[in-house]
mmCIF file of C-alpha atoms in Angstrom:
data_model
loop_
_atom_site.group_PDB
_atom_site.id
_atom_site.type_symbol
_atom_site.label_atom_id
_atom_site.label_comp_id
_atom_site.label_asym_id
_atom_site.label_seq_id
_atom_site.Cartn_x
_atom_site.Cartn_y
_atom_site.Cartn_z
ATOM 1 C CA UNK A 293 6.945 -114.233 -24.385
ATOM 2 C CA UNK A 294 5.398 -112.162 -27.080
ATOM 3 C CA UNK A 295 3.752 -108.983 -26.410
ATOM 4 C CA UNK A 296 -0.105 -108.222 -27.555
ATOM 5 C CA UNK A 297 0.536 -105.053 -29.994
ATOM 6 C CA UNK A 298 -0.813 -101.740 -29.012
ATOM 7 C CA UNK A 299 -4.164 -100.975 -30.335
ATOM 8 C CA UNK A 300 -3.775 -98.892 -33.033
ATOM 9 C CA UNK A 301 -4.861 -94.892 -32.334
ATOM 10 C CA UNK A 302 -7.830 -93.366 -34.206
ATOM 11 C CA UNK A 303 -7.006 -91.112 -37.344
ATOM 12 C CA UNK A 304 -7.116 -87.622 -36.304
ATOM 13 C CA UNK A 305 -8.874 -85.347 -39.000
ATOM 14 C CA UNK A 306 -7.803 -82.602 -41.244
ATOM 15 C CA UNK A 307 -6.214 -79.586 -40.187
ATOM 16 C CA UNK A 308 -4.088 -77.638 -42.842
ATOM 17 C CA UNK A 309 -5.731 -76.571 -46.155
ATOM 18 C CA UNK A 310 -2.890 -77.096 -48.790
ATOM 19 C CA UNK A 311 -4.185 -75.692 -51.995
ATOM 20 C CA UNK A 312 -7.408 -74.578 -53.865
ATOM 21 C CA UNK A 313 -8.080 -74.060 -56.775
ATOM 22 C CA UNK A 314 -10.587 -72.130 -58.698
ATOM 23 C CA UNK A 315 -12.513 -74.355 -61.793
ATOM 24 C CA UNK A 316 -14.482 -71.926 -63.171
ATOM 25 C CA UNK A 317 -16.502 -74.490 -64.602
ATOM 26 C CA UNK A 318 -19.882 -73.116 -62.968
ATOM 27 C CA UNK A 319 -21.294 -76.049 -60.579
ATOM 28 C CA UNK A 320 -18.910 -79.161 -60.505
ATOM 29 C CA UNK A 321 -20.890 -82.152 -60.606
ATOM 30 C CA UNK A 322 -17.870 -84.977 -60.582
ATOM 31 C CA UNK A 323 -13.792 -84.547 -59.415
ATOM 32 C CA UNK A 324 -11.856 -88.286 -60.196
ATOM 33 C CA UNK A 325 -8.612 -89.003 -59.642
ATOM 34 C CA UNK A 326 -6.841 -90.766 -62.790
ATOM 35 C CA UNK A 327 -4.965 -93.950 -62.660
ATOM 36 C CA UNK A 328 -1.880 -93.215 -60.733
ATOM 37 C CA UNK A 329 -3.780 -90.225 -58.654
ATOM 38 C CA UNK A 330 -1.614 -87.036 -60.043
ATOM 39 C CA UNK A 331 -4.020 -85.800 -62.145
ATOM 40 C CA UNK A 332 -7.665 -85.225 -61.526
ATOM 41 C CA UNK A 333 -10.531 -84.186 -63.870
ATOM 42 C CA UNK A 334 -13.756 -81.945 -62.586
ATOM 43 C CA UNK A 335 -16.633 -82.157 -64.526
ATOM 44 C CA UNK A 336 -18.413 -78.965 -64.561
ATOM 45 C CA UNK A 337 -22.039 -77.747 -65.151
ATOM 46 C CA UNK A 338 -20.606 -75.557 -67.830
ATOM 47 C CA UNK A 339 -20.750 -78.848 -70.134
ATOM 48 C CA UNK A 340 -16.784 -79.107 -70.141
ATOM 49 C CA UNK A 341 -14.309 -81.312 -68.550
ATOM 50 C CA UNK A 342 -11.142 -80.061 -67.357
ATOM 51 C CA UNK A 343 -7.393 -81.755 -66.334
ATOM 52 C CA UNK A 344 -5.278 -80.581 -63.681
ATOM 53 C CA UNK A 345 -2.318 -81.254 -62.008
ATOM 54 C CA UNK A 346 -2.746 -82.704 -58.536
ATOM 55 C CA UNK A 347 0.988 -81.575 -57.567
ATOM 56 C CA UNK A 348 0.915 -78.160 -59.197
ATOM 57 C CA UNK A 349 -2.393 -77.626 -58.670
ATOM 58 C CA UNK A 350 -2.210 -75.922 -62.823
ATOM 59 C CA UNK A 351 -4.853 -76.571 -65.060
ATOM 60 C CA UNK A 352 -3.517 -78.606 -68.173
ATOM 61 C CA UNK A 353 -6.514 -78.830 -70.545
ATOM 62 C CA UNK A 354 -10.091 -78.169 -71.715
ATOM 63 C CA UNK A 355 -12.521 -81.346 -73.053
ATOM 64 C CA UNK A 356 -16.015 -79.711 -74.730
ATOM 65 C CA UNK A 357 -17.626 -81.926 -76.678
ATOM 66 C CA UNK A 358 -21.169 -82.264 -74.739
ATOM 67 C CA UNK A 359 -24.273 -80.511 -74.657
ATOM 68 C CA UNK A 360 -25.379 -80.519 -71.111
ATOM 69 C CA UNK A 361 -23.532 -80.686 -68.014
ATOM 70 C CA UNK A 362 -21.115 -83.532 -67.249
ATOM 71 C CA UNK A 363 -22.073 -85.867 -64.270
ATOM 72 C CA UNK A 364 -19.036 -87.991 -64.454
ATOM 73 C CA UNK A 365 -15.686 -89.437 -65.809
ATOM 74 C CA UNK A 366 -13.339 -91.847 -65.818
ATOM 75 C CA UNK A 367 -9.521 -92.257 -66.923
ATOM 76 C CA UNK A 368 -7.865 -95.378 -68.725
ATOM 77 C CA UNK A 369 -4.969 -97.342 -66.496
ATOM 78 C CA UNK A 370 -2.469 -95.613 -69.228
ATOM 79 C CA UNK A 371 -4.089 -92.298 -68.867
ATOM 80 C CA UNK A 372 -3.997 -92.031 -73.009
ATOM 81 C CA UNK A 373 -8.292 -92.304 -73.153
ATOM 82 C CA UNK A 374 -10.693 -90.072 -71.031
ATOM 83 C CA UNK A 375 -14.606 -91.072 -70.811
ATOM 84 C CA UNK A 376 -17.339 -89.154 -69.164
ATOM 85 C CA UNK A 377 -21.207 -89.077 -69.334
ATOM 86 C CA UNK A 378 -23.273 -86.110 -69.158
ATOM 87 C CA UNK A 379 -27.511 -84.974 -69.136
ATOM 88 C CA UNK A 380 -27.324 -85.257 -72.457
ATOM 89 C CA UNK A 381 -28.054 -88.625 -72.718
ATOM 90 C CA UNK A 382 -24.285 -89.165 -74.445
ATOM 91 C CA UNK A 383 -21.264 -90.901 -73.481
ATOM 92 C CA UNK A 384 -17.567 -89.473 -75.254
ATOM 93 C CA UNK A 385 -14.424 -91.240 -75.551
ATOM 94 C CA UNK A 386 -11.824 -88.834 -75.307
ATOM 95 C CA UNK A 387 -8.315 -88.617 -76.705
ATOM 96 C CA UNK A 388 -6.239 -87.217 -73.424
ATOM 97 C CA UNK A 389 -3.263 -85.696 -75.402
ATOM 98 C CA UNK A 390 -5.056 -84.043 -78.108
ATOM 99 C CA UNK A 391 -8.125 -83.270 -76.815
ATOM 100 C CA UNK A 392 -10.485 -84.179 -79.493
ATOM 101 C CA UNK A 393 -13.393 -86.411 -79.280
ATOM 102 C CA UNK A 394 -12.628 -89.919 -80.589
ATOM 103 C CA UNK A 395 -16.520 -91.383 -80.368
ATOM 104 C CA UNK A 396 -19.957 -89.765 -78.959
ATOM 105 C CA UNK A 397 -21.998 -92.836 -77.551
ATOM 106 C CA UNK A 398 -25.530 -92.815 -77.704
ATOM 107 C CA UNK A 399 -28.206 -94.910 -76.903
ATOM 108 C CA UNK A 400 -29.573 -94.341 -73.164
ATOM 109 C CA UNK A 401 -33.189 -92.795 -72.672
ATOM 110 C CA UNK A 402 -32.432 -90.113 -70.150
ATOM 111 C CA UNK A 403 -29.449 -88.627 -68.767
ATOM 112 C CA UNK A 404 -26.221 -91.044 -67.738
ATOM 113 C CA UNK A 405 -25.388 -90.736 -63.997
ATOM 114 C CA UNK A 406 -22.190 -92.876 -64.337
ATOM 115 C CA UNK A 407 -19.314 -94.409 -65.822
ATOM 116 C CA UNK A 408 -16.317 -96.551 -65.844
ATOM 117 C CA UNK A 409 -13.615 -98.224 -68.094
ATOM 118 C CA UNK A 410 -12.367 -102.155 -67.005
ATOM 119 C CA UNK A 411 -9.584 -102.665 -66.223
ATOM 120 C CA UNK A 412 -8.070 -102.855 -70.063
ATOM 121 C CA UNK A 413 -10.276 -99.590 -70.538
ATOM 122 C CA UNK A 414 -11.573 -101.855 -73.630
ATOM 123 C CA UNK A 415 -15.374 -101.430 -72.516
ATOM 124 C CA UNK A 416 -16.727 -98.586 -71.286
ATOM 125 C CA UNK A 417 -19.788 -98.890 -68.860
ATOM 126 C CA UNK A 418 -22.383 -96.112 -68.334
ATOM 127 C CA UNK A 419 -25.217 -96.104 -66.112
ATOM 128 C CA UNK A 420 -28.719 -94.042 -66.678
ATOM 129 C CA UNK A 421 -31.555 -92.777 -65.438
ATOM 130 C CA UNK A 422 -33.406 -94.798 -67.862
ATOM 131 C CA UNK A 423 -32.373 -97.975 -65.556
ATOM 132 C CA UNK A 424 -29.967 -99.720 -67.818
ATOM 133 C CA UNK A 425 -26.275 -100.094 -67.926
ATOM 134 C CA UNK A 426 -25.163 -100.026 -71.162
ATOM 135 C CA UNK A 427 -21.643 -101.683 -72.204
ATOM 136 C CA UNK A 428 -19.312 -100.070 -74.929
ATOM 137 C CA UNK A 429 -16.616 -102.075 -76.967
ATOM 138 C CA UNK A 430 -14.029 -98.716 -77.383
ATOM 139 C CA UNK A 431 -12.156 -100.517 -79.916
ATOM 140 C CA UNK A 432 -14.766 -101.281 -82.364
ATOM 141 C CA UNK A 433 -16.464 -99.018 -84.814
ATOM 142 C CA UNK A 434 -19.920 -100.287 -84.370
ATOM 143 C CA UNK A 435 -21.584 -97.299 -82.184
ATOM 144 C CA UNK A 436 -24.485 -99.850 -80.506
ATOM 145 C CA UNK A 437 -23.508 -101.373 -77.072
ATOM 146 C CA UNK A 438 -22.291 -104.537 -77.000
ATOM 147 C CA UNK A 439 -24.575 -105.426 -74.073
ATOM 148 C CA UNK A 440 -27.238 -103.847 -72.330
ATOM 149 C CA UNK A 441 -28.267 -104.792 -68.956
ATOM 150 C CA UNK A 442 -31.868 -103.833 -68.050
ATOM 151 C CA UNK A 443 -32.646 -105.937 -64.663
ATOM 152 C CA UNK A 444 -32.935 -102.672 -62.746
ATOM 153 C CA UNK A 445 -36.709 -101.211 -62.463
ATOM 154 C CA UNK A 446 -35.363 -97.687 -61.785
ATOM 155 C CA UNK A 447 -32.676 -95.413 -62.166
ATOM 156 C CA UNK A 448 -28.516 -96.861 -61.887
ATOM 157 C CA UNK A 449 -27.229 -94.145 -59.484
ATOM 158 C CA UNK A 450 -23.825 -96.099 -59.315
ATOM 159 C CA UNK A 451 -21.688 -98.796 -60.870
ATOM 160 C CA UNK A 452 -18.255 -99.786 -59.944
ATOM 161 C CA UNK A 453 -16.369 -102.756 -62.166
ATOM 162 C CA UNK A 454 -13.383 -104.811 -60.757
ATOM 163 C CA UNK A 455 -12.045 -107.767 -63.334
ATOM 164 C CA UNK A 456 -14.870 -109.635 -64.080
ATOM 165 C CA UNK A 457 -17.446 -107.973 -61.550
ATOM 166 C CA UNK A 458 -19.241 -105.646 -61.895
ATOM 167 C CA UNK A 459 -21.654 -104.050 -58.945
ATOM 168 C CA UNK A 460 -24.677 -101.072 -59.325
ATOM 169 C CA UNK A 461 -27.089 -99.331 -57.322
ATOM 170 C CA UNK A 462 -30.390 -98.536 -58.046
ATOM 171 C CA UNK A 463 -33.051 -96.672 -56.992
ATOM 172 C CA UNK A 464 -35.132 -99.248 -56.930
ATOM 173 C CA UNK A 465 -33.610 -100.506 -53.571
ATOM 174 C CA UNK A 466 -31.587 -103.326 -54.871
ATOM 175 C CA UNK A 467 -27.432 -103.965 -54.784
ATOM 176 C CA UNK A 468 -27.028 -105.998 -58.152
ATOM 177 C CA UNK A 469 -23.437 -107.926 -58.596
ATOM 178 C CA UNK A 470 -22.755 -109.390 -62.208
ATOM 179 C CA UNK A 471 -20.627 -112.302 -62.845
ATOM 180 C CA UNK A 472 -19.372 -111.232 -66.472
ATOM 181 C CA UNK A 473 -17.287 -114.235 -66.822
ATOM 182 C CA UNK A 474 -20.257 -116.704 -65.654
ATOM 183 C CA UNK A 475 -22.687 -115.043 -66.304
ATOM 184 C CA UNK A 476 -24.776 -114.680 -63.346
ATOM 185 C CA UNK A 477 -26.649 -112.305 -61.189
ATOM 186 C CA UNK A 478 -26.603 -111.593 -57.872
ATOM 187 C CA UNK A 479 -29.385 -109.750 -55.908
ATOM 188 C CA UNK A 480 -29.096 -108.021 -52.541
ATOM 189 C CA UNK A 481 -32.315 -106.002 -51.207
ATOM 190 C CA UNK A 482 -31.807 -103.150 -49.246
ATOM 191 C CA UNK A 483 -35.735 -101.686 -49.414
ATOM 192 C CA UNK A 484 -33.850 -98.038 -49.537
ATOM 193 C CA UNK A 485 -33.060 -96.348 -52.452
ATOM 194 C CA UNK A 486 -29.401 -96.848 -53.234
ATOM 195 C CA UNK A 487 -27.017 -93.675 -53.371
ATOM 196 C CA UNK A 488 -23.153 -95.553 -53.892
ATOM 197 C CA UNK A 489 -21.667 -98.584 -54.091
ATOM 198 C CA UNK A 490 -18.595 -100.150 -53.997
ATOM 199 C CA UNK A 491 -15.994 -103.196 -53.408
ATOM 200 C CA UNK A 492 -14.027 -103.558 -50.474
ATOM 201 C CA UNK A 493 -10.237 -103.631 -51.042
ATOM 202 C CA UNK A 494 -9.714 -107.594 -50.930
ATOM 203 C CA UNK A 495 -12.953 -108.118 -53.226
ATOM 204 C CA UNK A 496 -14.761 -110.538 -50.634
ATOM 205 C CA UNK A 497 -17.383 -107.807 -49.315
ATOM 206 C CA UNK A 498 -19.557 -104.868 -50.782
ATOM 207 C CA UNK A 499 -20.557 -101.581 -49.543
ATOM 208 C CA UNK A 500 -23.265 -99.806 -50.208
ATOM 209 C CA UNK A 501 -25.239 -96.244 -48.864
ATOM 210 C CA UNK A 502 -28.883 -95.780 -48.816
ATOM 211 C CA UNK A 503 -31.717 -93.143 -48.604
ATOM 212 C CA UNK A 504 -32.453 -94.182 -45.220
ATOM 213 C CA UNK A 505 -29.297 -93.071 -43.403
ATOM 214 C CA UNK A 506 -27.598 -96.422 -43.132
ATOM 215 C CA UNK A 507 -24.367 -97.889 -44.963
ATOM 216 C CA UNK A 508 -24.354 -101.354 -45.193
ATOM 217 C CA UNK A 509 -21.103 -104.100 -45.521
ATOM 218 C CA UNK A 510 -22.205 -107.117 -47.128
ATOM 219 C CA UNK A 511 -20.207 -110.376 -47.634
ATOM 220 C CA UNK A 512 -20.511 -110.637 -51.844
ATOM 221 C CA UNK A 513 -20.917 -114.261 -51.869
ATOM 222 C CA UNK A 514 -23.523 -115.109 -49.025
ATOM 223 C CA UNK A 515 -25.251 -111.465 -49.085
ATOM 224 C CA UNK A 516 -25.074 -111.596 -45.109
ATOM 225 C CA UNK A 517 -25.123 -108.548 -43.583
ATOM 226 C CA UNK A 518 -21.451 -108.123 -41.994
ATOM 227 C CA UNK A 519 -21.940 -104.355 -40.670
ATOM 228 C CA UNK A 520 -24.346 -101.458 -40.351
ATOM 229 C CA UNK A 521 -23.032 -97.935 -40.148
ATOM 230 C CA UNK A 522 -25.338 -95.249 -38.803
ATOM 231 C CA UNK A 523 -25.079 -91.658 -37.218
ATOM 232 C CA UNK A 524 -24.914 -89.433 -40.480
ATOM 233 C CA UNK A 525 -28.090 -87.896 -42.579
ATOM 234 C CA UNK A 526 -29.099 -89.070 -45.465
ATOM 235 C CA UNK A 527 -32.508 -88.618 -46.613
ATOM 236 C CA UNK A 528 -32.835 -87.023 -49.914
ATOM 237 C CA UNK A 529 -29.441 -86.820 -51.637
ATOM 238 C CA UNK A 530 -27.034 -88.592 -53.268
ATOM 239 C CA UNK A 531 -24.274 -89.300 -51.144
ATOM 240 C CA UNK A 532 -21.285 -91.847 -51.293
ATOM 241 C CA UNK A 533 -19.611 -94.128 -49.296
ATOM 242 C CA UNK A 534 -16.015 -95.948 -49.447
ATOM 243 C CA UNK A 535 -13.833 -97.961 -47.465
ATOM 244 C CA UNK A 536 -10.379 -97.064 -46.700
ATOM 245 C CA UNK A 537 -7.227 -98.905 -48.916
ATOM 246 C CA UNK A 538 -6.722 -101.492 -46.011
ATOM 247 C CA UNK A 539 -10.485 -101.944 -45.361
ATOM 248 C CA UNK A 540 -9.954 -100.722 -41.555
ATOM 249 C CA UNK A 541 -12.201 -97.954 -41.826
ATOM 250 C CA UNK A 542 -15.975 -97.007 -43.688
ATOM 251 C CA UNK A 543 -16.500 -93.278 -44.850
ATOM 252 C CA UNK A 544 -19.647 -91.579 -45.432
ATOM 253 C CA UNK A 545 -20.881 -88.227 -46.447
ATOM 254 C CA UNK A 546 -23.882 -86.699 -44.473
ATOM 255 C CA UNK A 547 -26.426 -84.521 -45.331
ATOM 256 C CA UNK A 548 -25.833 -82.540 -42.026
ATOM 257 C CA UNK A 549 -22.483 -81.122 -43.947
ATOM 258 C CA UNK A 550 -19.760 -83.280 -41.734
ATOM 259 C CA UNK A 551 -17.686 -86.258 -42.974
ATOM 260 C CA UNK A 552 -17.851 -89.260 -40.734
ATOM 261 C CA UNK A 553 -15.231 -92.412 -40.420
ATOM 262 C CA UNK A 554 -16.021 -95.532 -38.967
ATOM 263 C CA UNK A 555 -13.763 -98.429 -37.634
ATOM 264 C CA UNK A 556 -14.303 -101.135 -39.732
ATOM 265 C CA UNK A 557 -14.370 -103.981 -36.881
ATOM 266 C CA UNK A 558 -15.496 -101.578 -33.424
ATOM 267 C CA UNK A 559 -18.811 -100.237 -35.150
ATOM 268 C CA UNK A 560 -19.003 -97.158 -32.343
ATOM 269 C CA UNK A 561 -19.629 -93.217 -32.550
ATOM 270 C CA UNK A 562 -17.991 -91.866 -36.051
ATOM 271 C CA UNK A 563 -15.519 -89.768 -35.750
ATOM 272 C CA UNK A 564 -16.362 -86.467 -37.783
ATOM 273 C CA UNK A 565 -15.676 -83.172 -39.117
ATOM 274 C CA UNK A 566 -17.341 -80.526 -40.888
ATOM 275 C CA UNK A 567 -15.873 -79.826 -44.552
ATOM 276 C CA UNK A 568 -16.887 -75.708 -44.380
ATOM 277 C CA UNK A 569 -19.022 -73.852 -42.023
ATOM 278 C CA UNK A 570 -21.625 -73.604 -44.359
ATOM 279 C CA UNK A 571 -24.096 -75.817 -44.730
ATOM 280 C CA UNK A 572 -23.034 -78.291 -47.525
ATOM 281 C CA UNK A 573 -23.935 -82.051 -48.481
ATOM 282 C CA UNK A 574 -20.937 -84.271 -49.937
ATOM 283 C CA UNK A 575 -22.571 -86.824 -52.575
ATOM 284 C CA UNK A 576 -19.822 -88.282 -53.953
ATOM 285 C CA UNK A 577 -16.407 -90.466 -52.890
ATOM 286 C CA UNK A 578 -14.141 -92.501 -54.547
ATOM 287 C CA UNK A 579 -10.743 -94.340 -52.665
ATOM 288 C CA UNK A 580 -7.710 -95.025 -54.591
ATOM 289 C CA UNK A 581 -4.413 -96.672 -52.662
ATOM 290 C CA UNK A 582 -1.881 -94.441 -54.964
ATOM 291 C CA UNK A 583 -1.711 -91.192 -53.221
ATOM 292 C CA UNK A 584 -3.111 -89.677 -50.129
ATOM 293 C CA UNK A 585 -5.153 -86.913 -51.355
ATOM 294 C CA UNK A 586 -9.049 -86.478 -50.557
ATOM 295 C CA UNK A 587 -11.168 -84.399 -53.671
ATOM 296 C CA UNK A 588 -14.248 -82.968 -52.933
ATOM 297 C CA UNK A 589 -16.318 -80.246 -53.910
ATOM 298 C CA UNK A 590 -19.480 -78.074 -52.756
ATOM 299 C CA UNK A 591 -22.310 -76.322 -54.524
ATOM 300 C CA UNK A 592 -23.194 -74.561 -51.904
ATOM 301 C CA UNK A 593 -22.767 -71.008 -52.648
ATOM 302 C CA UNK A 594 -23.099 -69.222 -55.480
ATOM 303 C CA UNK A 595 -19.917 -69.974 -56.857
ATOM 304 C CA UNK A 596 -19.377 -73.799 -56.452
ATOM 305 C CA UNK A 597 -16.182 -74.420 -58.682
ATOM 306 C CA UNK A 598 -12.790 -75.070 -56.387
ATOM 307 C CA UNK A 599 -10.907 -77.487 -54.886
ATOM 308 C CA UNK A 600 -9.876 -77.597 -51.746
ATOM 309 C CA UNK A 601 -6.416 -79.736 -50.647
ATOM 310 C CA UNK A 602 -5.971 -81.141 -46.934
ATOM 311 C CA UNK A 603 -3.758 -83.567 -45.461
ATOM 312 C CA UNK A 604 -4.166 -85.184 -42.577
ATOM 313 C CA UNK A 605 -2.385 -87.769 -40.765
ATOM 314 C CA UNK A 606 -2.450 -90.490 -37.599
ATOM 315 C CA UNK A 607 -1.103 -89.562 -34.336
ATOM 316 C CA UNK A 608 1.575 -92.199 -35.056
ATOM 317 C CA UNK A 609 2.604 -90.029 -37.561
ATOM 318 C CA UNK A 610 1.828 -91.682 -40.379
ATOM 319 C CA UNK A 611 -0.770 -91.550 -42.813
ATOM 320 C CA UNK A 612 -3.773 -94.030 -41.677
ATOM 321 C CA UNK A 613 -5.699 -93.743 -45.086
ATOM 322 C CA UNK A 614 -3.145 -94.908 -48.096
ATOM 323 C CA UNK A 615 -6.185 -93.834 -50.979
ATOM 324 C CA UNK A 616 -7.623 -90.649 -52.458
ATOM 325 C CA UNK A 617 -10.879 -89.975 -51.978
ATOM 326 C CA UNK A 618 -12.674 -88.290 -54.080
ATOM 327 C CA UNK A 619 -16.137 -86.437 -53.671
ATOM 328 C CA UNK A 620 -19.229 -84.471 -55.988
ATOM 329 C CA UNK A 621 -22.042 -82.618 -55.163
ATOM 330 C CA UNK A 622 -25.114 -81.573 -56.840
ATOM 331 C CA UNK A 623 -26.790 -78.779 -54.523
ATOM 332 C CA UNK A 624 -24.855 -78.684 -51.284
ATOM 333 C CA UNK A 625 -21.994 -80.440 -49.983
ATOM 334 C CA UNK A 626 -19.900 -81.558 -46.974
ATOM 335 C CA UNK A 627 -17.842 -84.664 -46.383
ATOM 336 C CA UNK A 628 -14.280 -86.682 -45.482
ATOM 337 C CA UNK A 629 -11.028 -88.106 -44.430
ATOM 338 C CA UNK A 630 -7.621 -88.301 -45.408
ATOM 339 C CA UNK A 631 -5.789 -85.862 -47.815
ATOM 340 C CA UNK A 632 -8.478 -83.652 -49.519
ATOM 341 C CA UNK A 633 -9.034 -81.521 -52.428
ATOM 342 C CA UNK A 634 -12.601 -79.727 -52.069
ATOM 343 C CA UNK A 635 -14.417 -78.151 -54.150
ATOM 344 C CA UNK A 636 -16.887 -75.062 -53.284
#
């Protein structure tokens, strides 16, 4: 006769700080993990981009190149090509080892709020203020996008790409899903200005955070709505959302400063914890399965430039979150789970 197993316990949250570091990069707008997770990259208000060693905690080197402050980055699967976007309206291509700028992208209206590689990190993707997402062939030397995706009616606030998908949020209340390879659109409507989105681990759902306090699991193919996630603020800031590496749990920042963690399947109370005791609003998070470190960062005081590195594990012992979340803020900040590296 087979035993039922024992329900599973609920992740206990972080208790011992292991590192932080100072960026002096001004206000850090963007922290991302790179490919394998043991490097990350801060992108600072100071209009520079800097590498460090997640291990070591050591700084390792210093991208300028842009003429406003950077909003975001990305690193290549073979962690040879850095890209990031900035208020300057500009996307760069960067060379990792040398440091040097191997193409300035231009073309968006108004200042680029994100941006990704594929998977082959042959096509960049940036998305702008100006409502489009544009899409960058990094191995030609034609400096026009090879495509240029205007459906939106307001700002992209987020984009996310997985093989030949690729998913944005928009301000203008709509969760738009692109079939590269058959080239079709997909529409969900929300009626909320959208803050993050993102795929679910096994690609068969999306998740997405909104303006009116609610995060929202969607199957991809039907658009049914498979989950609503509620208890955190979030009313006039950009915040992000993510599901754990085995889908089991949802994530969320709130504008109240405290991180809070869903089950995936037994929508009850979150379970969450305040970041600092300041008050501080998390907008950004990003989950990788290769280590089990959580980034974030706060602009709360006047001084907003560190990171911050917890750990935290189940009461079985072991680690209930295998990703690395990752987190930004533009004024104030709080937010999540796991292993963390904050920045204040």
């Amino acid at each position: 006769m087979a035993f039922p197993q024992p329900k599973p316990q609920a992740p206990q949250l972080p208790q011992h700080l292991l590192r932080t570091i100072d960026c002096q990069q001004g206000a850090v707008r963007a922290v991302r993990f790179n490919a394998d997770g043991n490097y990350v990259l801060s992108c600072g208000s100071d209009k520079s981009l800097k590498l460090w060693s997640v291990s070591q905690g050591t700084f390792l080197k210093t991208y300028s190149g842009h003429g406003y402050e950077v909003l975001d980055a990305d690193g290549s699967y073979d962690n040879s090509q850095i890209c990031s976007c900035s208020s300057d309206k500009s996307v760069i291509l960067w060379d990792v080892a040398t440091g040097q700028v191997t193409r300035k992208l231009r073309g968006h209206a108004g200042k680029v709020n994100c941006v990704q590689f594929n998977e082959e990190a042959t096509v960049i993707l940036s998305g702008s203020i100006d409502g489009t997402v544009r899409c960058w062939d990094t191995r030609s030397r034609r400096f026009e996008p090879i495509q240029v995706l205007d459906e939106a009616r307001d700002s992209i606030s987020s984009l996310k790409v997985a093989q030949h998908e690729l998913l944005t949020g928009s301000v203008d209340g709509r969760v738009r899903r692109y079939d590269l390879r058959m080239g079709q659109l997909h529409v969900d409507f929300v009626n909320s200005p959208i803050t993050c989105v993102c795929f679910s681990q096994d690609g068969q759902c999306t998740l997405s955070s909104s303006l009116d306090s609610t995060v929202r699991l969607l199957d991809k193919s039907t658009g049914e709505m498979l989950g609503e996630f509620t208890g955190h603020k979030m009313k006039g800031y950009k915040l992000d959302c993510c599901l754990s590496s085995k889908d089991t749990h949802v994530l969320s920042c709130s504008e109240d400063g405290f991180v809070y963690c869903w089950d995936l399947v037994e929508v009850c109370s979150p379970l969450c914890f305040k970041v600092l005791n300041t008050r501080l609003i998390n907008t950004f998070v990003m989950v990788s399965s290769r280590n089990e470190c959580l980034v974030s960062h706060t602009l709360g005081g006047r001084k907003p430039r560190c990171f911050r590195i917890r750990k935290f594990k189940s009461a079985g012992g072991e680690s209930s979150f295998r990703r690395q979340v990752l987190e930004s803020y533009f004024l104030i900040f709080g937010h999540l789970a796991s292993d963390w590296i904050t920045t204040t």
